mmCIF file of C-alpha atoms in Angstrom:
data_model
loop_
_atom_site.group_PDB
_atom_site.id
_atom_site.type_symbol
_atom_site.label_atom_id
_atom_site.label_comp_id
_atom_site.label_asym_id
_atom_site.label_seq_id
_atom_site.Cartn_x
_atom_site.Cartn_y
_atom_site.Cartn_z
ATOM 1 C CA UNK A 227 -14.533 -17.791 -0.236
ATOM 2 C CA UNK A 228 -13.595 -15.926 -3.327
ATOM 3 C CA UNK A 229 -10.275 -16.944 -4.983
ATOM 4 C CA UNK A 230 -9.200 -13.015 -5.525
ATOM 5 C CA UNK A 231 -7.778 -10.559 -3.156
ATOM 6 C CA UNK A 232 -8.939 -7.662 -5.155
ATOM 7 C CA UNK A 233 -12.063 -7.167 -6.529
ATOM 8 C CA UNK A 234 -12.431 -3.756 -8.659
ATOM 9 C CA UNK A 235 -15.837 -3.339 -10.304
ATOM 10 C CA UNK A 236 -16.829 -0.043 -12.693
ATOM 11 C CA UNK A 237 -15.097 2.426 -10.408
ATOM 12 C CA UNK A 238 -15.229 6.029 -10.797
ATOM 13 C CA UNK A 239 -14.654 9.419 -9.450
ATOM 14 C CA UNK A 240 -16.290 12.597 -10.503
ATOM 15 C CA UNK A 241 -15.642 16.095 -8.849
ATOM 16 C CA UNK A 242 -18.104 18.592 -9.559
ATOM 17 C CA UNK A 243 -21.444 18.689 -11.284
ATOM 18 C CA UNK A 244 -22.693 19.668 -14.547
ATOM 19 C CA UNK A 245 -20.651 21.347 -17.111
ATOM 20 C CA UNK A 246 -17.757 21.950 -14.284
ATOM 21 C CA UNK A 247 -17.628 18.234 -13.891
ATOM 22 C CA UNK A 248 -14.149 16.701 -13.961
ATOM 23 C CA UNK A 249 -13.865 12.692 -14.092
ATOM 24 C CA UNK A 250 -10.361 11.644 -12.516
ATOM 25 C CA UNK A 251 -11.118 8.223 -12.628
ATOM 26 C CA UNK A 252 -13.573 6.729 -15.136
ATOM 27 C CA UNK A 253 -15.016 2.643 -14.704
ATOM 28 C CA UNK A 254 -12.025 1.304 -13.829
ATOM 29 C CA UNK A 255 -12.347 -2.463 -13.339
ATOM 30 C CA UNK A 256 -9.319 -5.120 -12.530
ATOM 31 C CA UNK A 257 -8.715 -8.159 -10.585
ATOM 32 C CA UNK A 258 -5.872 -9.288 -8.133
ATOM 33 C CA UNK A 259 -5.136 -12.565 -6.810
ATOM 34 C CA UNK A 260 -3.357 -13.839 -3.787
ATOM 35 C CA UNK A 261 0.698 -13.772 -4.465
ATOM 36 C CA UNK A 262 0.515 -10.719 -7.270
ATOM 37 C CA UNK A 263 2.196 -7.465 -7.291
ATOM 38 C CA UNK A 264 0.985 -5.447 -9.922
ATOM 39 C CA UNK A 265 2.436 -1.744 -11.630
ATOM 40 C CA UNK A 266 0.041 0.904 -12.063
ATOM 41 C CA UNK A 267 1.669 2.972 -14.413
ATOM 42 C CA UNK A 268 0.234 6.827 -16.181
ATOM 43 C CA UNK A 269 1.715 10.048 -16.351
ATOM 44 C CA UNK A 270 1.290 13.288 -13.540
ATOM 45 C CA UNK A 271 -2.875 13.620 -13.561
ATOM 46 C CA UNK A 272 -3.789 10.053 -14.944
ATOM 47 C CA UNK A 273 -5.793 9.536 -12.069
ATOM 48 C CA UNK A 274 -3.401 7.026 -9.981
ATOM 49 C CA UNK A 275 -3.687 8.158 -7.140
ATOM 50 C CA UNK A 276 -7.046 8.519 -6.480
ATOM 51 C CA UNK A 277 -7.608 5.015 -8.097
ATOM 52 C CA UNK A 278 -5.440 3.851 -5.410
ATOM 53 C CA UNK A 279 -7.086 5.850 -2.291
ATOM 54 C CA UNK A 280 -10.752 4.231 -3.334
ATOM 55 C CA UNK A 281 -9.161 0.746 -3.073
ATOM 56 C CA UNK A 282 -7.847 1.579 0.040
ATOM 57 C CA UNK A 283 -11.050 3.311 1.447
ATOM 58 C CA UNK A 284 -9.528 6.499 1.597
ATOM 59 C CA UNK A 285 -11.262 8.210 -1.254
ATOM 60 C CA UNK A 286 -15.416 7.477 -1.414
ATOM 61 C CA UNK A 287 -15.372 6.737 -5.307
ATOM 62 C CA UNK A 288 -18.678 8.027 -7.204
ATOM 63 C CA UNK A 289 -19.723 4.655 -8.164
ATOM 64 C CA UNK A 290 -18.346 1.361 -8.475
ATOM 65 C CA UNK A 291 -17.460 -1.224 -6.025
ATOM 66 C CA UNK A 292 -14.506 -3.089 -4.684
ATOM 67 C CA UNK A 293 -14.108 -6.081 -2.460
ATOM 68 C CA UNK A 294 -11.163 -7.186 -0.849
ATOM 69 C CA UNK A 295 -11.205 -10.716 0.546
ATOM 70 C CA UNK A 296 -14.433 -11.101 -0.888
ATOM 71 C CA UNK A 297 -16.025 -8.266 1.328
ATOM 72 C CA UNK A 298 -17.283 -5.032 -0.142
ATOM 73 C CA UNK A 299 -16.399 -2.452 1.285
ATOM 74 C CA UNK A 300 -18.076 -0.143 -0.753
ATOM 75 C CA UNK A 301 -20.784 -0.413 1.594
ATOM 76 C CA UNK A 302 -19.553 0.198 4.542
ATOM 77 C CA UNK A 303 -19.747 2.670 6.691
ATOM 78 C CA UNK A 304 -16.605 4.931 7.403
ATOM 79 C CA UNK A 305 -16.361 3.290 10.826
ATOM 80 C CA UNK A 306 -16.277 0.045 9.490
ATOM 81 C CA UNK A 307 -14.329 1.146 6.573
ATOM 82 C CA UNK A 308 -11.735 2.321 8.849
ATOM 83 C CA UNK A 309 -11.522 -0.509 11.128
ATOM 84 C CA UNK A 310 -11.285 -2.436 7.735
ATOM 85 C CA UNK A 311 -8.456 -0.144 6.531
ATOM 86 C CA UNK A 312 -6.822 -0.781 9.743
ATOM 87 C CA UNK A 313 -6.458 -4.551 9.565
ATOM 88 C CA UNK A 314 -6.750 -5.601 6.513
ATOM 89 C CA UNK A 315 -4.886 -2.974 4.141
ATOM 90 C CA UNK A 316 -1.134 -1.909 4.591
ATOM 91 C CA UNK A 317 -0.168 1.347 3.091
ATOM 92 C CA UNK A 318 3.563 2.687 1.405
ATOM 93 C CA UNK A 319 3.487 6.195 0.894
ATOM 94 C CA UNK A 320 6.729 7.730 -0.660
ATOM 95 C CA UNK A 321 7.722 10.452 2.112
ATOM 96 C CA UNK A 322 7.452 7.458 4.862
ATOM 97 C CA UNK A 323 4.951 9.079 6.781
ATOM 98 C CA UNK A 324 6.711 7.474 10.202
ATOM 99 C CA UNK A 325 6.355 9.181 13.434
ATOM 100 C CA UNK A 326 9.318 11.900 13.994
ATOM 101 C CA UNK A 327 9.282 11.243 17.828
ATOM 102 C CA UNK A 328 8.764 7.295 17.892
ATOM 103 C CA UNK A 329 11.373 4.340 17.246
ATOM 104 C CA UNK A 330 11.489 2.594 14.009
ATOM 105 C CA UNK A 331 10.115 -0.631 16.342
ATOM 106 C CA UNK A 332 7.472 2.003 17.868
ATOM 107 C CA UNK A 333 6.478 3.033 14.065
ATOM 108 C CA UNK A 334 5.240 -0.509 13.710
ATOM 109 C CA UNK A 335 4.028 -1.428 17.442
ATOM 110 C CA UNK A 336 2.016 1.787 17.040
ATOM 111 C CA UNK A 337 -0.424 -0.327 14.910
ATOM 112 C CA UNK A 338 -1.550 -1.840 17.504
ATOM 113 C CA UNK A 339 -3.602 1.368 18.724
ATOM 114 C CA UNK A 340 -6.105 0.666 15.299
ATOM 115 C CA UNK A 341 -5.239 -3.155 14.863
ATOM 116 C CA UNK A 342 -7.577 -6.310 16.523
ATOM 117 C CA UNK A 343 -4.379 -8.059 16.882
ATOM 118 C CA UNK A 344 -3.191 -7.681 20.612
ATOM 119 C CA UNK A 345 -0.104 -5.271 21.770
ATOM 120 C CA UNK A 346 1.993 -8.517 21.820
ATOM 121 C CA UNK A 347 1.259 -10.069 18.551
ATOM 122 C CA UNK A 348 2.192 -6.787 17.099
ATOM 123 C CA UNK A 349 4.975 -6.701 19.083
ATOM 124 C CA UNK A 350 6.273 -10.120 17.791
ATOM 125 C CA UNK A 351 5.224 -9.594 14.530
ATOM 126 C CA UNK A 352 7.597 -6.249 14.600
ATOM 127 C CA UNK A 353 10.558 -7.405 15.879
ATOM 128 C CA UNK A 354 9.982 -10.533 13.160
ATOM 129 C CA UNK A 355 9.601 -7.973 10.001
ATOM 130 C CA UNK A 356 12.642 -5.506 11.239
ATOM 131 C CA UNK A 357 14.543 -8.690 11.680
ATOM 132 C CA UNK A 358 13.855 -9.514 7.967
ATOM 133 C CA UNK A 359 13.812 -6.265 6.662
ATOM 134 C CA UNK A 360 17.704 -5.937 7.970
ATOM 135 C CA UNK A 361 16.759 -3.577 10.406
ATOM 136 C CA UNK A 362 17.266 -5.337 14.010
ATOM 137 C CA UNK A 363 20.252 -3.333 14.932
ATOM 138 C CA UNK A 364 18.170 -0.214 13.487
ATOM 139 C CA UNK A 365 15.179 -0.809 16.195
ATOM 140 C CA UNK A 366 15.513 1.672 18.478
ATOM 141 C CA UNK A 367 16.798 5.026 16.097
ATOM 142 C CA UNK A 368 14.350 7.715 15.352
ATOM 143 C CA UNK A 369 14.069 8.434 11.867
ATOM 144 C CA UNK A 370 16.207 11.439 11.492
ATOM 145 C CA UNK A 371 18.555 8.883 12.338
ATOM 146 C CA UNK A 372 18.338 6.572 9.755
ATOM 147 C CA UNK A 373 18.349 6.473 5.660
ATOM 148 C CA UNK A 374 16.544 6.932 3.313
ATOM 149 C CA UNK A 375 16.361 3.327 2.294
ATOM 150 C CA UNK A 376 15.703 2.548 6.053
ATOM 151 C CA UNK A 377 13.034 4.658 6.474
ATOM 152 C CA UNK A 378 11.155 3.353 3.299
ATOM 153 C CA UNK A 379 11.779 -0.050 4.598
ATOM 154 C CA UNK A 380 10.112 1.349 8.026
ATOM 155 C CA UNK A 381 7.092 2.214 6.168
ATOM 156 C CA UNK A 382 7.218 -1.387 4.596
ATOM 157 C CA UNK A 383 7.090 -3.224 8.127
ATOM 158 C CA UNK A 384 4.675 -0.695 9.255
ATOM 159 C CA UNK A 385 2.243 -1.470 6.119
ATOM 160 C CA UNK A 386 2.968 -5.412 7.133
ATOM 161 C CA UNK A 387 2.525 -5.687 10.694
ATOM 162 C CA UNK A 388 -0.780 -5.807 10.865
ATOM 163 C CA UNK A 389 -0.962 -8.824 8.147
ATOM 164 C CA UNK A 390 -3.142 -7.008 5.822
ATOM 165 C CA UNK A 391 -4.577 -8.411 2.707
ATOM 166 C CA UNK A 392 -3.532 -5.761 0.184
ATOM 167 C CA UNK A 393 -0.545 -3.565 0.650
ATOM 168 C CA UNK A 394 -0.600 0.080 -1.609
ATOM 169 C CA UNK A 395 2.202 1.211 -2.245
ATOM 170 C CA UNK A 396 2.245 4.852 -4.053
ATOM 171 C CA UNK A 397 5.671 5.630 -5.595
ATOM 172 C CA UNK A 398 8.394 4.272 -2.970
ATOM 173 C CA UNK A 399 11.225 5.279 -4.833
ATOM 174 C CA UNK A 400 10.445 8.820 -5.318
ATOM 175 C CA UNK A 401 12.913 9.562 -2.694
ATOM 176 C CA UNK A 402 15.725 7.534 -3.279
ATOM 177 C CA UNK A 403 18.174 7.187 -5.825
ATOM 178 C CA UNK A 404 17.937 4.124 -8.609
ATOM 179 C CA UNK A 405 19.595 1.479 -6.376
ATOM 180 C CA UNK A 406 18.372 1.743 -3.181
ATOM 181 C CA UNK A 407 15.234 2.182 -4.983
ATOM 182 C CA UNK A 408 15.359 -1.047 -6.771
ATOM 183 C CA UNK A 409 16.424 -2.487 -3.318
ATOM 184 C CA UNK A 410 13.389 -1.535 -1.816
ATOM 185 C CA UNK A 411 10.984 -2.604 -4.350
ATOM 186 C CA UNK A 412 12.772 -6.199 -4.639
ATOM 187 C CA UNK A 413 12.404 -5.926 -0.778
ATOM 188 C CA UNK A 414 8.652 -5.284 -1.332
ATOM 189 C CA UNK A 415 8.011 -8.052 -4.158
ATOM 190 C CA UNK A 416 10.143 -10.331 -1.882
ATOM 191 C CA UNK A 417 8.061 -9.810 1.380
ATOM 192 C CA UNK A 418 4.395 -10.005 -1.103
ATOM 193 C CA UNK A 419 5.287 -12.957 -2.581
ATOM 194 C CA UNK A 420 6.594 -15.041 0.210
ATOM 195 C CA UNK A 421 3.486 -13.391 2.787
ATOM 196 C CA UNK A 422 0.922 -14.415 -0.293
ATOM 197 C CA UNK A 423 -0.608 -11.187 -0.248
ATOM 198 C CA UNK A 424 -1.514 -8.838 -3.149
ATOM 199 C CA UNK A 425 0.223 -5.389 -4.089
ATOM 200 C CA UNK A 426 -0.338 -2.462 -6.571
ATOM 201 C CA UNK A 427 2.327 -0.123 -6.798
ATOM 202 C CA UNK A 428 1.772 3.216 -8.223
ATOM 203 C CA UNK A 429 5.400 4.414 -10.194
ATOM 204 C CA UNK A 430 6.464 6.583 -12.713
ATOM 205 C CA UNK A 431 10.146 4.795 -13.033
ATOM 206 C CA UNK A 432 10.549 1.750 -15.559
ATOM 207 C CA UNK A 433 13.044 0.221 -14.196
ATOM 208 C CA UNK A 434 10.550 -1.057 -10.847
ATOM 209 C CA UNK A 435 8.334 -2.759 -12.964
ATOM 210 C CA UNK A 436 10.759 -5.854 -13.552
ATOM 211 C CA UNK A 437 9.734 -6.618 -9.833
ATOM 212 C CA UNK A 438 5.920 -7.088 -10.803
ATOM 213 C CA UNK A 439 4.218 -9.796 -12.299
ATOM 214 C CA UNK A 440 2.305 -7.496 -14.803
ATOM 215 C CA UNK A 441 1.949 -3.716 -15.346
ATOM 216 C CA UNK A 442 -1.474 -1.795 -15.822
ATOM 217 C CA UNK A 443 -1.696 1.898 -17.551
ATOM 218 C CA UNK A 444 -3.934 4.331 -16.318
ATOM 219 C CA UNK A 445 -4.409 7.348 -19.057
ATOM 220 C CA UNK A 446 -6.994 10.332 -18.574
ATOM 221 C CA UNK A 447 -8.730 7.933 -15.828
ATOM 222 C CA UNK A 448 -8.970 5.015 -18.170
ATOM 223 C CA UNK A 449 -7.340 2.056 -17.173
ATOM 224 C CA UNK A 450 -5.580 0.088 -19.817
ATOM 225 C CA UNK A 451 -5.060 -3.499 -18.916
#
C-alpha cells in the first residue's frame, strides 16, 4: 500500500484542437501524503480549478494520471469514478452547495444515498462531526436559517461524513469576511489533521495559507512547486 494519498502524474487539459487549442492545465505533477493540507495558489484563469476537478474526477483531464489511495482512477470508468468520488473524496465548494429544503443534519445524512457506508453509520458519523463542528444545537435549521460561517461549516461535515481520503476544498472563504474565514479554514486544517486525511485548498487570500503545511502556485497552467 502506497505511503501517499495523492498521486498526480503529468496532468493536463486541452480544449480545442489545432491552432484554436487552449491548454488550461499543462503536466502538472505533485504528491500528497496522509496528514497534509496543502494551498494551491494562482491568479483568476491559472487553471485552479480545473486542476482541482481532475483530482476529484469531475473534469476527464487530456492526459495524465492520478491515484488516490494508491488506485488510479484515471482509468476508470465514470461509474466507477463516481462511486469512487462518492466515498472516497469530500468536496468544499465556496457557495455551500447544501440542500435549500433539507436540515443541516439531513445535508450530511443525505450522503448516504451515494455512500457504501449504511444509513446509520452516516447517521452517527453526522451527529459526531456537527457535534465537533459546534453545530449540535444548529441540527435541525435549514440553511436560510443559519450563517454564513455555519453553512460553510455544513459543507465541511458534508465533505467528511463519508470519511473520504482527500477533501477539495475550492475557495471557502470567498463568502465570508476575514475572521470567520480564518475560523473556518483553522476548522478545516483542524478536522484534516486530526482525521489524517489529505487536503488542497484552492484560495486567492494570503492570510489562509498560515493554516497549510506548504503552498503550491499554479501560473498559466504550470504548477510551481
Amino acid at each position: 500500500m502506497t505511503s501517499k494519498a495523492l498521486e498526480v502524474e503529468g496532468l493536463t487539459k486541452i480544449y480545442g484542437e489545432g491552432h484554436t487549442a487552449v491548454t488550461a492545465v499543462s503536466e502538472a505533477s505533485l504528491d500528497l501524503a496522509g496528514n497534509e493540507f496543502v494551498g494551491l495558489l494562482g491568479p483568476s484563469g491559472s487553471g485552479k480549478t480545473t486542476l482541482i476537478s481532475m483530482i476529484g474526477a469531475l473534469l476527464t483531464p487530456t492526459d495524465g494520471s492520478v491515484r488516490i489511495g494508491g488506485e488510479d482512477i484515471s482509468g476508470m470508468s465514470k461509474k466507477e469514478q463516481t462511486r469512487f468520488r462518492a466515498n472516497r473524496i469530500g468536496f468544499v465548494f465556496q457557495s455551500f452547495n447544501l440542500v435549500p429544503f433539507l436540515t443541516a443534519r439531513e445535508n450530511l445524512t443525505v450522503m448516504a444515498n451515494v455512500s457504501d457506508l449504511s444509513k446509520k453509520e452516516i447517521g452517527d458519523r453526522a451527529d459526531q462531526l456537527l457535534e465537533e463542528l459546534g453545530l449540535a444545537d444548529r441540527r435541525d435549521n435549514l440553511p436560510e436559517q443559519l450563517s454564513g460561517g455555519e453553512r460553510q461549516r455544513v459543507a465541511i461535515g458534508r465533505a467528511l461524513v463519508t470519511d473520504p481520503d482527500l477533501i477539495l476544498v475550492d475557495e471557502p472563504t470567498a463568502s465570508l469576511d476575514t475572521e470567520l474565514g480564518k475560523a473556518v479554514v483553522e476548522m478545516l486544517a483542524k478536522e484534516i489533521k486530526e482525521r489524517n486525511k489529505a487536503g488542497i485548498m484552492v484560495t486567492h487570500d494570503l492570510r489562509m495559507v498560515e493554516y497549510t503545511d506548504r503552498t503550491i502556485e499554479i501560473v498559466d497552467g504550470r504548477l510551481r512547486i
